[in-house]
């Protein structure tokens, strides 16, 4: 299974910054020796690809470094040329994961899930909305007409919901903490807001209900925003889902999509456990579950007729 990475495009952060940037390199290192994964560096997302989602004024200001201070604070990262390149590469990884999923059934981006980015601004550690850009790329190139976003990060995918509002070709699902960031929610096609301390049963029931609705919309590809911040040890999540519950979530997503014959592109999104190794453990489990599904796919030689 193809897995795209860009952790060597380093985003410089000040000492003590709360974003766990080190998780990306640690995740790739964990996966580097596996024979069931093909690790690849994606190309950077182009201006044309980004411009299908993001407004030109925002793109110009981001690329040139002319964003005002309030816009930079809203993103939460200091501006630098390396921030722009890293964000392009992360978005490029999701574009490539989408294309590979269409071809192969499953693919992952070992970054991405920047679902708080809007068409005209970034926020919440998100510069470009990688999933939205990838979906528009697939649609523009005729690979798919309909798509679904299954966003199971603990924070609502507000930017994604806003970008696709009123677009019946993209179904947006967000299962998230009702009382968590962002405090001003947008309207997804289906929002399931859960209380603090929801636990495994309530969380998994919401995921199951959401998946049924998302797949009923008839997508030709699903983008799984696989944040691990619902985990009970997360510093920001508050949903109290166990490690077993997180694994059950991944199986449920892949079970439902595989049964429906819908390819899945998985992106990592958030995770803020105090111990970075815990974050990496959870992301690794998601990637390996996707790889197991990829390995089970029917061989083309067995499914195609002889010439």
Short mmCIF file of C-alpha atoms in Angstrom, two decimals:
data_model
loop_
_atom_site.label_atom_id
_atom_site.label_comp_id
_atom_site.label_asym_id
_atom_site.label_seq_id
_atom_site.Cartn_x
_atom_site.Cartn_y
_atom_site.Cartn_z
CA UNK A 1 0.00 0.00 0.00
CA UNK A 2 1.28 3.47 -0.82
CA UNK A 3 1.99 5.77 2.10
CA UNK A 4 3.06 9.35 1.41
CA UNK A 5 5.28 11.35 3.75
CA UNK A 6 6.79 14.81 3.96
CA UNK A 7 8.25 15.00 7.47
CA UNK A 8 11.71 15.87 6.10
CA UNK A 9 10.23 19.20 4.94
CA UNK A 10 10.67 20.58 8.42
CA UNK A 11 8.45 23.30 9.83
CA UNK A 12 10.55 25.28 12.32
CA UNK A 13 8.68 25.94 15.55
CA UNK A 14 9.76 27.86 18.64
CA UNK A 15 10.77 25.94 21.75
CA UNK A 16 7.77 24.90 23.79
CA UNK A 17 5.26 25.08 20.93
CA UNK A 18 2.37 22.75 21.76
CA UNK A 19 1.99 21.18 18.32
CA UNK A 20 3.68 17.71 18.32
CA UNK A 21 5.52 18.12 15.03
CA UNK A 22 7.90 15.30 15.87
CA UNK A 23 5.16 12.71 15.53
CA UNK A 24 5.44 12.69 11.73
CA UNK A 25 9.08 11.65 11.51
CA UNK A 26 8.58 9.18 14.34
CA UNK A 27 5.64 7.60 12.51
CA UNK A 28 7.60 7.22 9.28
CA UNK A 29 10.53 5.71 11.19
CA UNK A 30 8.18 3.15 12.73
CA UNK A 31 6.92 2.15 9.30
CA UNK A 32 10.13 2.39 7.28
CA UNK A 33 11.05 -1.31 7.35
CA UNK A 34 7.63 -2.74 6.53
CA UNK A 35 7.39 -4.73 3.33
CA UNK A 36 3.64 -4.10 3.03
CA UNK A 37 4.09 -0.32 2.60
CA UNK A 38 5.59 1.73 -0.23
CA UNK A 39 6.75 4.99 1.33
CA UNK A 40 6.84 7.83 -1.18
CA UNK A 41 7.47 11.58 -1.14
CA UNK A 42 4.60 13.46 -2.81
CA UNK A 43 5.00 16.41 -5.13
CA UNK A 44 4.01 19.78 -3.74
CA UNK A 45 0.45 20.90 -4.40
CA UNK A 46 0.48 23.45 -7.20
CA UNK A 47 -1.12 26.88 -7.25
CA UNK A 48 -3.67 25.53 -9.71
CA UNK A 49 -4.65 22.69 -7.37
CA UNK A 50 -4.80 24.93 -4.30
CA UNK A 51 -6.73 27.56 -6.25
CA UNK A 52 -9.64 25.19 -6.83
CA UNK A 53 -10.41 25.58 -3.12
CA UNK A 54 -8.58 28.60 -1.72
CA UNK A 55 -9.16 32.23 -2.66
CA UNK A 56 -6.40 33.91 -4.63
CA UNK A 57 -5.91 36.70 -2.13
CA UNK A 58 -5.26 34.22 0.67
CA UNK A 59 -2.93 32.13 -1.48
CA UNK A 60 -0.89 35.15 -2.55
CA UNK A 61 -0.58 36.41 1.00
CA UNK A 62 0.38 32.98 2.34
CA UNK A 63 2.99 32.29 -0.32
CA UNK A 64 4.53 35.77 -0.14
CA UNK A 65 4.48 36.02 3.64
CA UNK A 66 2.28 39.11 3.64
CA UNK A 67 -0.45 37.76 5.94
CA UNK A 68 -1.26 40.17 8.73
CA UNK A 69 -0.42 39.27 12.31
CA UNK A 70 -3.95 38.29 13.24
CA UNK A 71 -4.12 35.85 10.31
CA UNK A 72 -0.81 34.28 11.36
CA UNK A 73 -1.96 34.00 14.98
CA UNK A 74 -5.16 32.33 13.81
CA UNK A 75 -3.14 29.62 12.07
CA UNK A 76 -0.98 29.08 15.15
CA UNK A 77 2.34 28.61 13.34
CA UNK A 78 4.93 31.32 12.63
CA UNK A 79 5.12 32.13 8.91
CA UNK A 80 8.18 31.03 6.97
CA UNK A 81 8.89 29.78 3.45
CA UNK A 82 9.28 26.33 5.00
CA UNK A 83 5.74 26.52 6.38
CA UNK A 84 4.48 27.11 2.84
CA UNK A 85 6.53 24.25 1.38
CA UNK A 86 5.56 21.86 4.18
CA UNK A 87 1.89 22.73 3.70
CA UNK A 88 2.11 22.23 -0.06
CA UNK A 89 3.77 18.84 0.43
CA UNK A 90 1.27 17.71 3.05
CA UNK A 91 -1.56 18.65 0.70
CA UNK A 92 0.25 16.92 -2.15
CA UNK A 93 0.36 13.77 -0.03
CA UNK A 94 -3.41 13.76 0.29
CA UNK A 95 -3.84 14.39 -3.43
CA UNK A 96 -1.62 11.39 -4.16
CA UNK A 97 -3.34 9.26 -1.51
CA UNK A 98 -6.68 10.03 -3.15
CA UNK A 99 -5.41 9.06 -6.59
CA UNK A 100 -3.77 5.90 -5.25
CA UNK A 101 -6.89 4.89 -3.33
CA UNK A 102 -8.94 5.14 -6.52
CA UNK A 103 -6.42 2.87 -8.27
CA UNK A 104 -5.64 0.45 -5.44
CA UNK A 105 -8.49 0.56 -2.91
CA UNK A 106 -6.50 2.01 0.01
CA UNK A 107 -3.72 4.57 0.49
CA UNK A 108 -2.58 6.84 3.30
CA UNK A 109 -0.94 10.18 3.85
CA UNK A 110 1.27 10.15 6.95
CA UNK A 111 0.28 13.79 7.46
CA UNK A 112 -2.73 15.85 6.35
CA UNK A 113 -6.18 16.19 7.83
CA UNK A 114 -5.91 19.98 8.01
CA UNK A 115 -9.65 20.39 8.24
CA UNK A 116 -9.79 23.79 9.96
CA UNK A 117 -8.53 25.66 6.88
CA UNK A 118 -11.22 27.67 5.09
CA UNK A 119 -11.22 28.93 1.52
CA UNK A 120 -10.04 32.38 2.63
CA UNK A 121 -7.97 31.73 5.75
CA UNK A 122 -6.18 29.15 7.85
CA UNK A 123 -6.70 28.41 11.50
CA UNK A 124 -6.10 25.77 14.17
CA UNK A 125 -2.68 24.64 12.84
CA UNK A 126 -4.15 24.28 9.34
CA UNK A 127 -2.87 26.28 6.34
CA UNK A 128 -4.49 24.56 3.32
CA UNK A 129 -7.47 22.20 3.44
CA UNK A 130 -5.77 19.14 2.00
CA UNK A 131 -8.85 16.90 1.76
CA UNK A 132 -10.88 19.57 -0.02
CA UNK A 133 -8.03 20.21 -2.47
CA UNK A 134 -7.67 16.47 -3.13
CA UNK A 135 -11.39 16.03 -3.77
CA UNK A 136 -11.47 18.96 -6.19
CA UNK A 137 -8.40 17.54 -7.94
CA UNK A 138 -10.12 14.17 -8.42
CA UNK A 139 -13.29 15.86 -9.66
CA UNK A 140 -11.43 18.21 -12.01
CA UNK A 141 -9.62 15.27 -13.58
CA UNK A 142 -12.76 13.18 -13.97
CA UNK A 143 -11.65 10.47 -11.54
CA UNK A 144 -14.79 10.79 -9.41
CA UNK A 145 -17.95 12.83 -9.30
CA UNK A 146 -19.05 12.13 -5.74
CA UNK A 147 -16.96 11.90 -2.58
CA UNK A 148 -17.47 11.70 1.17
CA UNK A 149 -15.40 13.04 4.05
CA UNK A 150 -15.55 10.86 7.18
CA UNK A 151 -14.02 13.15 9.79
CA UNK A 152 -13.48 11.40 13.13
CA UNK A 153 -11.02 13.87 14.61
CA UNK A 154 -12.29 15.11 17.97
CA UNK A 155 -12.47 18.67 16.62
CA UNK A 156 -15.18 19.49 14.09
CA UNK A 157 -13.95 19.85 10.52
CA UNK A 158 -15.30 23.38 10.29
CA UNK A 159 -13.27 24.47 7.29
CA UNK A 160 -14.24 21.38 5.32
CA UNK A 161 -17.91 21.85 6.17
CA UNK A 162 -17.81 25.49 5.04
CA UNK A 163 -15.98 24.74 1.79
CA UNK A 164 -18.48 22.07 0.73
CA UNK A 165 -21.62 23.76 2.05
CA UNK A 166 -24.41 23.44 -0.51
CA UNK A 167 -22.39 21.03 -2.69
CA UNK A 168 -24.37 17.82 -3.14
CA UNK A 169 -21.40 16.04 -4.75
CA UNK A 170 -19.52 15.90 -1.42
CA UNK A 171 -21.00 14.49 1.78
CA UNK A 172 -19.33 15.79 4.94
CA UNK A 173 -19.57 13.84 8.20
CA UNK A 174 -18.03 15.06 11.43
CA UNK A 175 -18.13 13.10 14.70
CA UNK A 176 -16.57 15.35 17.31
CA UNK A 177 -16.65 16.75 20.83
CA UNK A 178 -19.66 19.05 21.09
CA UNK A 179 -17.98 21.30 23.65
CA UNK A 180 -14.51 21.27 22.09
CA UNK A 181 -12.76 23.55 19.58
CA UNK A 182 -13.91 25.11 17.29
CA UNK A 183 -16.42 26.79 19.56
CA UNK A 184 -18.27 28.28 16.57
CA UNK A 185 -19.27 25.21 14.57
CA UNK A 186 -20.14 25.06 10.88
CA UNK A 187 -22.85 22.81 9.43
CA UNK A 188 -21.61 19.56 7.90
CA UNK A 189 -24.06 17.34 6.04
CA UNK A 190 -24.11 15.32 9.27
CA UNK A 191 -22.66 16.52 12.55
CA UNK A 192 -22.68 14.24 15.57
CA UNK A 193 -21.48 16.18 18.59
CA UNK A 194 -20.62 14.05 21.60
CA UNK A 195 -20.40 15.04 25.28
CA UNK A 196 -17.14 15.08 27.21
CA UNK A 197 -16.38 11.62 28.57
CA UNK A 198 -18.50 9.91 25.91
CA UNK A 199 -16.50 6.66 26.03
CA UNK A 200 -16.28 3.77 23.62
CA UNK A 201 -19.91 2.73 23.19
CA UNK A 202 -21.35 6.17 22.51
CA UNK A 203 -18.45 7.06 20.22
CA UNK A 204 -18.62 3.87 18.16
CA UNK A 205 -22.40 4.10 17.84
CA UNK A 206 -21.98 7.63 16.45
CA UNK A 207 -19.29 6.46 14.02
CA UNK A 208 -21.52 3.62 12.83
CA UNK A 209 -24.52 5.90 12.29
CA UNK A 210 -22.38 8.46 10.53
CA UNK A 211 -20.78 5.93 8.22
CA UNK A 212 -24.15 4.56 7.17
CA UNK A 213 -25.28 8.05 6.20
CA UNK A 214 -22.05 8.91 4.42
CA UNK A 215 -22.05 5.73 2.35
CA UNK A 216 -25.75 6.12 1.54
CA UNK A 217 -24.80 9.34 -0.28
CA UNK A 218 -23.13 7.23 -2.99
CA UNK A 219 -19.47 8.33 -2.80
CA UNK A 220 -16.90 6.97 -5.24
CA UNK A 221 -14.15 7.64 -2.69
CA UNK A 222 -14.02 8.27 1.06
CA UNK A 223 -11.46 10.48 2.73
CA UNK A 224 -11.01 9.23 6.31
CA UNK A 225 -9.78 12.00 8.61
CA UNK A 226 -8.33 9.69 11.25
CA UNK A 227 -7.42 12.00 14.11
CA UNK A 228 -6.46 10.13 17.28
CA UNK A 229 -7.39 12.88 19.72
CA UNK A 230 -10.58 11.09 20.85
CA UNK A 231 -8.22 8.80 22.80
CA UNK A 232 -8.65 8.89 26.58
CA UNK A 233 -5.02 9.94 27.12
CA UNK A 234 -5.21 12.95 24.80
CA UNK A 235 -4.52 16.35 26.32
CA UNK A 236 -7.15 18.15 24.22
CA UNK A 237 -9.73 15.52 23.23
CA UNK A 238 -11.88 14.81 26.34
CA UNK A 239 -13.96 12.03 24.73
CA UNK A 240 -12.32 9.24 26.79
CA UNK A 241 -12.18 6.60 24.07
CA UNK A 242 -9.94 3.65 24.95
CA UNK A 243 -7.13 2.29 22.81
CA UNK A 244 -9.37 -0.67 21.96
CA UNK A 245 -12.14 1.76 21.03
CA UNK A 246 -9.84 3.62 18.66
CA UNK A 247 -8.86 0.34 16.98
CA UNK A 248 -12.53 -0.62 16.71
CA UNK A 249 -13.20 2.74 15.05
CA UNK A 250 -10.62 2.04 12.35
CA UNK A 251 -11.98 -1.45 11.71
CA UNK A 252 -15.51 -0.08 11.47
CA UNK A 253 -14.53 2.54 8.89
CA UNK A 254 -12.66 0.06 6.72
CA UNK A 255 -15.26 -2.70 7.17
CA UNK A 256 -18.10 -0.46 6.02
CA UNK A 257 -16.19 1.04 3.10
CA UNK A 258 -14.81 -2.29 1.93
CA UNK A 259 -18.25 -3.87 2.07
CA UNK A 260 -19.61 -1.01 -0.04
CA UNK A 261 -16.71 -1.27 -2.49
CA UNK A 262 -15.63 2.32 -1.86
CA UNK A 263 -11.89 3.16 -1.85
CA UNK A 264 -10.49 4.96 1.18
CA UNK A 265 -7.75 7.59 1.40
CA UNK A 266 -6.70 8.00 5.04
CA UNK A 267 -5.06 11.10 6.52
CA UNK A 268 -3.67 11.44 10.03
CA UNK A 269 -5.14 14.72 11.44
CA UNK A 270 -4.81 15.48 15.15
CA UNK A 271 -3.37 13.81 18.23
CA UNK A 272 -2.13 15.56 21.37
CA UNK A 273 -1.27 12.94 23.97
CA UNK A 274 1.53 14.22 26.24
CA UNK A 275 3.74 11.30 25.21
CA UNK A 276 4.50 11.51 21.48
CA UNK A 277 5.05 7.74 21.38
CA UNK A 278 1.41 7.27 22.34
CA UNK A 279 0.29 9.45 19.42
CA UNK A 280 2.54 7.49 17.08
CA UNK A 281 1.21 4.17 18.41
CA UNK A 282 -2.34 5.19 17.55
CA UNK A 283 -1.51 6.57 14.09
CA UNK A 284 0.56 3.47 13.35
CA UNK A 285 -2.37 1.23 14.26
CA UNK A 286 -4.59 3.07 11.76
CA UNK A 287 -2.01 2.79 8.98
CA UNK A 288 -1.43 -0.91 9.61
CA UNK A 289 -5.17 -1.62 9.63
CA UNK A 290 -5.43 0.08 6.23
CA UNK A 291 -2.45 -1.96 4.99
CA UNK A 292 -4.13 -5.19 6.09
CA UNK A 293 -7.21 -4.26 4.07
CA UNK A 294 -5.05 -3.44 1.07
CA UNK A 295 -3.37 -6.84 1.32
CA UNK A 296 -6.76 -8.60 1.32
CA UNK A 297 -7.95 -6.94 -1.87
CA UNK A 298 -8.73 -9.34 -4.74
CA UNK A 299 -5.89 -9.86 -7.19
CA UNK A 300 -6.57 -8.25 -10.59
CA UNK A 301 -5.60 -11.54 -12.20
CA UNK A 302 -8.45 -13.21 -10.32
CA UNK A 303 -11.09 -10.57 -10.92
CA UNK A 304 -10.51 -9.72 -14.57
CA UNK A 305 -11.51 -11.90 -17.45
CA UNK A 306 -8.84 -13.43 -19.65
CA UNK A 307 -8.40 -11.64 -22.96
#
